[in-house]
Amino acid sequence: MATIQWFPGHMAKARRQVVEKLKLIDIVYELVDARLPMSSRNPMIDEIIGQKPRVIILNKADMADATVTKEWMDYFKQTNRAVVEVNAQAGVGLKDIISASKRLLDEKFTKLAAKGVKPRAIRALIVGIPNVGKSTLINRLAKRNIAQTGDRPGVTKAQQWIKVGKELELLDTPGILWPKFEDEQVGYKLAVSGAIKDTILNLQDIAVFALRFLQANYPERLMDRYQLSEIPDDIVQLFDEIGKRRGALMGGGIVDYDKVSDLVLRDIRSERLGRVSFERPSEY
Ligand code: G4P
């Protein structure tokens, strides 16, 4: 997993790099994690990309709770956003990205055609926080179509464009932006989803957050997975029960809370607790 320590200097540089690339493209693909579409956005994205047309891509839809993803799709549509759900790993939903782009740029390209400009492919840039699946999506779209097109006016460095059929050209390097850190809840959601490393926050705190979340939102799955007849209100007791059932013990039969934390987080990330979403539009 990529870990980036974000300092103000890095943020400014990341932002500059995205702004620089905006000059080359028609449309931005804002990639977020479908399980936490708000928490996995860059906090300054609107300001950074300004008026540039944008498609919000809810990636890892295969891991998210389908009912909640539907709510998010409706939510973004109601706020007049172009939104698609995708599983970049399996290549599901890629056509929707292209058709949404064409819809958004129809007017611009029609105007250009009226002025006699020859039709050309839509140029796009993928942006998102680390680990939302930017490289996976680029590779999926690219297949073997990476084309070196050399310098374009206004850029000193050669930009690699990836041809996706005849209709789309994608910049081969995505814009990597920082996640939201200010809010503790957001930090925990990012940690549980695997977007930030467990070492940034305390491992047991992340597991406490995850277990409380499952208890409130997916109690049956929690009981099922760890063979609990009921979920104890006391979190230490919950750790103890899981630890004993799963053999996460230290010498002398004492439950090892770090081991329990690790196994719970691993279970969530590998979908052994099913498809889970960590936030819904009604909270926003
Ligand atoms: P990034 O460029 O935005 O940093 O993300 P990257 O593509 O490296 O993806 C981060 C992780 O998310 C990878 O897993 C990748 O396989 C996984 N991923 C990306 N898109 C999807 C998706 O739509 N569904 C699912 N289920 N997973 C997705 P990893 O464990 O870090 O690496 P690896 O096991 O693929 O090697």
Coordinates of C-alpha atoms and ligand atoms in Angstrom, one line a residue:
M1 CA 0.0 0.0 0.0
A2 CA 1.3 3.4 -0.9
T3 CA 1.8 5.7 2.1
I4 CA 2.3 9.3 1.6
Q5 CA 3.1 11.6 4.5
W6 CA 1.3 14.8 3.6
F7 CA 3.0 18.0 4.7
P8 CA 1.9 21.5 3.5
G9 CA 4.7 21.6 1.0
H10 CA 3.6 18.2 -0.5
M11 CA 0.0 19.4 -0.7
A12 CA 0.9 22.6 -2.5
K13 CA 3.0 20.6 -4.9
A14 CA 0.3 18.0 -5.5
R15 CA -2.2 20.8 -6.1
R16 CA 0.1 22.6 -8.5
Q17 CA 0.7 19.4 -10.5
V18 CA -3.1 18.9 -10.9
V19 CA -3.7 22.5 -11.9
E20 CA -0.9 22.3 -14.4
K21 CA -2.5 19.2 -16.0
L22 CA -6.0 20.8 -16.1
K23 CA -4.8 22.9 -19.0
L24 CA -4.3 19.8 -21.1
I25 CA -7.6 18.1 -20.6
D26 CA -11.4 18.5 -21.1
I27 CA -12.7 16.6 -18.2
V28 CA -11.7 15.4 -14.7
Y29 CA -12.4 11.9 -13.3
E30 CA -12.7 12.3 -9.6
L31 CA -12.1 8.8 -8.2
V32 CA -13.5 8.0 -4.8
D33 CA -14.1 4.9 -2.8
A34 CA -17.8 3.8 -3.1
R35 CA -17.8 2.7 0.5
L36 CA -17.0 6.2 1.7
P37 CA -17.5 8.6 -1.1
M38 CA -17.3 11.8 1.1
S39 CA -14.5 10.8 3.3
S40 CA -12.3 9.6 0.4
R41 CA -12.6 12.9 -1.5
N42 CA -9.9 15.6 -1.4
P43 CA -11.3 18.4 0.8
M44 CA -10.3 21.1 -1.7
I45 CA -11.3 19.3 -4.9
D46 CA -14.0 21.8 -5.9
E47 CA -11.6 24.7 -5.6
I48 CA -8.7 22.9 -7.3
I49 CA -10.6 21.9 -10.4
G50 CA -12.9 24.9 -10.6
Q51 CA -15.3 24.9 -13.5
K52 CA -13.7 21.9 -15.3
P53 CA -16.4 19.3 -16.2
R54 CA -16.1 16.3 -13.9
V55 CA -17.4 12.8 -13.5
I56 CA -17.5 11.4 -10.0
I57 CA -16.4 7.7 -10.1
L58 CA -17.5 5.5 -7.2
N59 CA -14.8 2.8 -7.4
K60 CA -14.6 -0.5 -5.6
A61 CA -18.4 -0.7 -5.9
D62 CA -17.9 -4.5 -5.6
M63 CA -16.9 -4.0 -2.0
A64 CA -19.6 -1.5 -1.1
D65 CA -23.2 -2.2 0.2
A66 CA -25.2 -2.1 -3.0
T67 CA -28.2 -0.4 -1.4
V68 CA -26.0 2.4 0.0
T69 CA -24.3 2.8 -3.4
K70 CA -27.7 3.3 -5.0
E71 CA -28.4 6.0 -2.4
W72 CA -25.1 7.7 -3.3
M73 CA -25.8 7.5 -7.0
D74 CA -29.1 9.3 -6.4
Y75 CA -27.6 11.8 -4.1
F76 CA -24.9 12.9 -6.6
K77 CA -27.5 13.0 -9.4
Q78 CA -29.8 15.1 -7.4
T79 CA -27.0 17.6 -6.9
N80 CA -26.5 17.7 -10.7
R81 CA -23.3 15.7 -10.7
A82 CA -22.3 13.2 -13.3
V83 CA -21.7 10.0 -11.4
V84 CA -20.9 6.4 -12.3
E85 CA -20.2 3.3 -10.2
V86 CA -17.3 1.2 -11.2
N87 CA -15.2 -1.9 -10.3
A88 CA -11.9 -1.0 -11.8
Q89 CA -10.3 -4.3 -10.7
A90 CA -12.8 -6.3 -12.8
G91 CA -13.3 -3.6 -15.4
V92 CA -17.0 -3.2 -14.7
G93 CA -18.6 0.2 -15.6
L94 CA -15.9 1.5 -17.8
K95 CA -18.3 2.2 -20.7
D96 CA -20.4 4.3 -18.3
I97 CA -17.4 6.6 -17.8
I98 CA -17.1 7.2 -21.5
S99 CA -20.8 7.8 -22.1
A100 CA -21.0 10.2 -19.1
S101 CA -18.0 12.1 -20.5
K102 CA -19.7 12.4 -23.9
R103 CA -22.9 13.7 -22.4
L104 CA -21.0 16.4 -20.3
L105 CA -18.9 17.5 -23.2
D106 CA -21.5 17.3 -26.0
E107 CA -22.1 21.1 -26.0
K108 CA -18.4 22.0 -26.1
F109 CA -17.6 19.6 -28.9
T110 CA -20.7 20.7 -30.9
K111 CA -19.6 24.3 -30.6
L112 CA -16.0 23.4 -31.7
A113 CA -17.4 21.5 -34.6
A114 CA -19.5 24.5 -35.6
K115 CA -16.3 26.5 -35.7
G116 CA -14.8 24.0 -38.0
V117 CA -12.5 22.3 -35.5
K118 CA -11.8 18.7 -36.5
P119 CA -13.4 16.2 -34.1
R120 CA -10.9 14.7 -31.6
A121 CA -10.9 12.4 -28.6
I122 CA -12.0 13.6 -25.2
R123 CA -8.9 14.3 -23.0
A124 CA -9.2 13.2 -19.4
L125 CA -7.3 13.2 -16.1
I126 CA -7.9 10.9 -13.2
V127 CA -7.5 12.5 -9.7
G128 CA -8.0 11.0 -6.3
I129 CA -6.5 10.3 -2.9
P130 CA -4.0 7.4 -2.6
N131 CA -5.4 3.8 -2.8
V132 CA -8.8 4.7 -4.4
G133 CA -7.7 2.6 -7.4
K134 CA -6.3 5.2 -9.8
S135 CA -3.6 3.0 -11.2
T136 CA -6.0 0.0 -11.4
L137 CA -8.4 2.1 -13.5
I138 CA -5.8 3.5 -15.8
N139 CA -4.4 0.0 -16.4
R140 CA -7.9 -1.3 -17.1
L141 CA -8.7 1.4 -19.5
A142 CA -5.3 1.3 -21.1
K143 CA -5.2 -2.4 -22.0
R144 CA -2.2 -2.2 -24.4
N145 CA -3.0 1.2 -25.8
I146 CA -0.4 3.4 -24.1
A147 CA 0.7 5.8 -26.8
Q148 CA 3.6 8.2 -26.6
T149 CA 2.3 11.3 -28.3
G150 CA 5.2 13.5 -27.4
D151 CA 5.1 17.1 -26.4
R152 CA 1.9 19.1 -26.6
P153 CA 1.9 22.9 -26.8
G154 CA 2.4 24.5 -23.4
V155 CA 4.0 21.5 -21.7
T156 CA 7.7 21.1 -21.3
K157 CA 7.7 17.5 -20.1
A158 CA 6.4 14.9 -22.5
Q159 CA 3.0 13.7 -21.4
Q160 CA 2.0 10.1 -22.1
W161 CA -1.5 9.8 -23.3
I162 CA -3.4 6.5 -23.2
K163 CA -5.8 5.9 -26.0
V164 CA -9.1 4.3 -25.0
G165 CA -10.8 3.5 -28.2
K166 CA -11.2 6.4 -30.5
E167 CA -13.2 8.5 -28.1
L168 CA -11.0 9.0 -25.1
E169 CA -7.4 9.9 -24.3
L170 CA -6.2 9.6 -20.7
L171 CA -3.2 11.2 -19.1
D172 CA -1.1 8.2 -17.9
T173 CA -0.2 9.7 -14.6
P174 CA -3.1 10.5 -12.2
G175 CA -3.3 13.5 -10.0
I176 CA -2.7 12.3 -6.4
L177 CA -4.4 14.5 -3.8
W178 CA -4.4 14.3 0.0
P179 CA -7.4 13.0 2.0
K180 CA -9.3 14.8 4.7
F181 CA -7.5 14.6 8.0
E182 CA -9.3 17.2 10.1
D183 CA -12.1 14.9 11.2
E184 CA -11.3 12.0 13.5
Q185 CA -14.2 9.9 12.1
V186 CA -13.0 10.4 8.6
G187 CA -9.5 9.3 9.6
Y188 CA -11.0 6.1 11.1
K189 CA -13.1 5.3 8.0
L190 CA -10.0 5.8 5.8
A191 CA -8.0 3.5 8.0
V192 CA -10.7 0.8 8.1
S193 CA -11.0 0.9 4.3
G194 CA -7.3 0.5 4.0
A195 CA -6.7 4.0 2.4
I196 CA -4.3 5.0 5.1
K197 CA -1.8 2.8 7.0
D198 CA -2.7 1.4 10.4
T199 CA 0.4 2.9 11.9
I200 CA -0.9 6.4 11.4
L201 CA -3.7 5.9 14.0
N202 CA -3.7 3.5 16.9
L203 CA -4.5 0.0 15.7
Q204 CA -6.8 -0.8 18.6
D205 CA -8.6 2.5 18.2
I206 CA -9.3 1.7 14.5
A207 CA -10.7 -1.7 15.5
V208 CA -12.9 -0.2 18.2
F209 CA -14.3 2.2 15.6
A210 CA -14.8 -0.6 13.2
L211 CA -16.5 -2.9 15.7
R212 CA -18.8 -0.1 17.0
F213 CA -19.7 0.7 13.4
L214 CA -20.5 -2.9 12.6
Q215 CA -22.5 -3.3 15.8
A216 CA -24.6 -0.3 14.9
N217 CA -25.0 -1.0 11.2
Y218 CA -24.4 -4.7 10.4
P219 CA -25.0 -6.5 13.8
E220 CA -26.1 -9.8 12.3
R221 CA -22.9 -10.1 10.2
L222 CA -20.8 -9.4 13.3
M223 CA -22.6 -12.1 15.3
D224 CA -22.4 -14.5 12.3
R225 CA -18.7 -14.1 11.7
Y226 CA -17.6 -14.4 15.3
Q227 CA -20.4 -16.8 16.4
L228 CA -21.8 -14.4 19.0
S229 CA -25.3 -15.0 20.4
E230 CA -25.4 -11.3 21.3
I231 CA -23.1 -8.4 21.0
P232 CA -21.8 -7.3 24.4
D233 CA -22.2 -3.5 25.0
D234 CA -18.8 -3.4 26.7
I235 CA -16.2 -3.1 24.0
V236 CA -13.5 -4.9 26.0
Q237 CA -15.9 -7.8 26.4
L238 CA -16.5 -7.9 22.7
F239 CA -12.7 -8.0 22.1
D240 CA -12.4 -10.8 24.6
E241 CA -15.2 -12.9 23.0
I242 CA -13.7 -12.5 19.5
G243 CA -10.2 -13.2 20.8
K244 CA -11.2 -16.4 22.6
R245 CA -13.3 -17.7 19.6
R246 CA -10.5 -16.9 17.2
G247 CA -7.6 -17.9 19.3
A248 CA -6.0 -14.4 19.4
L249 CA -4.3 -15.1 22.7
M250 CA -1.1 -14.3 24.5
G251 CA 0.6 -16.7 26.9
G252 CA -1.6 -17.8 29.8
G253 CA -4.8 -17.5 27.7
I254 CA -5.0 -13.8 27.9
V255 CA -6.6 -12.1 24.9
D256 CA -4.2 -10.2 22.6
Y257 CA -6.0 -7.0 21.7
D258 CA -3.6 -6.2 18.9
K259 CA -4.2 -9.6 17.3
V260 CA -7.9 -9.2 17.6
S261 CA -7.7 -5.7 16.1
D262 CA -5.6 -7.0 13.2
L263 CA -7.9 -9.9 12.4
V264 CA -11.1 -7.8 12.6
L265 CA -9.7 -5.2 10.2
R266 CA -8.4 -8.0 7.9
D267 CA -11.8 -9.6 7.9
I268 CA -13.5 -6.3 6.9
R269 CA -11.0 -5.5 4.2
S270 CA -11.2 -9.0 2.7
E271 CA -15.0 -8.8 2.7
R272 CA -15.4 -11.7 5.2
L273 CA -18.1 -9.5 6.8
G274 CA -19.7 -8.9 3.4
R275 CA -20.0 -5.8 1.4
V276 CA -19.9 -2.8 3.8
S277 CA -20.4 0.9 3.3
F278 CA -19.1 3.3 5.9
E279 CA -21.3 6.3 5.2
R280 CA -24.6 7.2 3.7
P281 CA -25.9 10.4 2.1
S282 CA -28.4 11.0 4.9
E283 CA -25.5 11.9 7.2
Y284 CA -24.6 14.8 4.9
Ligands
G4P1 P1 -4.1 4.2 -6.4 O1 -3.4 4.2 -7.7 O2 -5.3 5.2 -6.4 O3 -3.2 4.5 -5.3 O4 -4.7 2.8 -6.1 P2 -4.4 1.4 -6.7 O5 -4.8 1.3 -8.2 O6 -3.0 1.0 -6.4 O7 -5.4 0.4 -5.9 C1 -5.3 0.3 -4.5 C2 -5.8 -1.1 -4.1 O8 -7.2 -1.1 -4.4 C3 -5.2 -2.2 -4.9 O9 -5.2 -3.4 -4.0 C4 -6.2 -2.5 -6.0 O10 -6.2 -3.8 -6.5 C5 -7.5 -2.3 -5.2 N1 -8.6 -1.9 -6.1 C6 -8.7 -0.9 -7.1 N2 -9.8 -0.9 -7.7 C7 -10.6 -1.8 -7.1 C8 -12.0 -2.2 -7.3 O11 -12.8 -1.7 -8.1 N3 -12.4 -3.2 -6.5 C9 -11.6 -3.8 -5.6 N4 -12.1 -4.8 -4.8 N5 -10.3 -3.5 -5.4 C10 -9.8 -2.5 -6.1 P3 -3.9 -3.8 -3.2 O12 -4.3 -4.8 -2.3 O13 -3.2 -2.6 -2.6 O14 -3.0 -4.3 -4.3 P4 -3.2 -5.7 -5.1 O15 -3.6 -6.7 -4.2 O16 -4.1 -5.4 -6.2 O17 -1.8 -5.9 -5.6

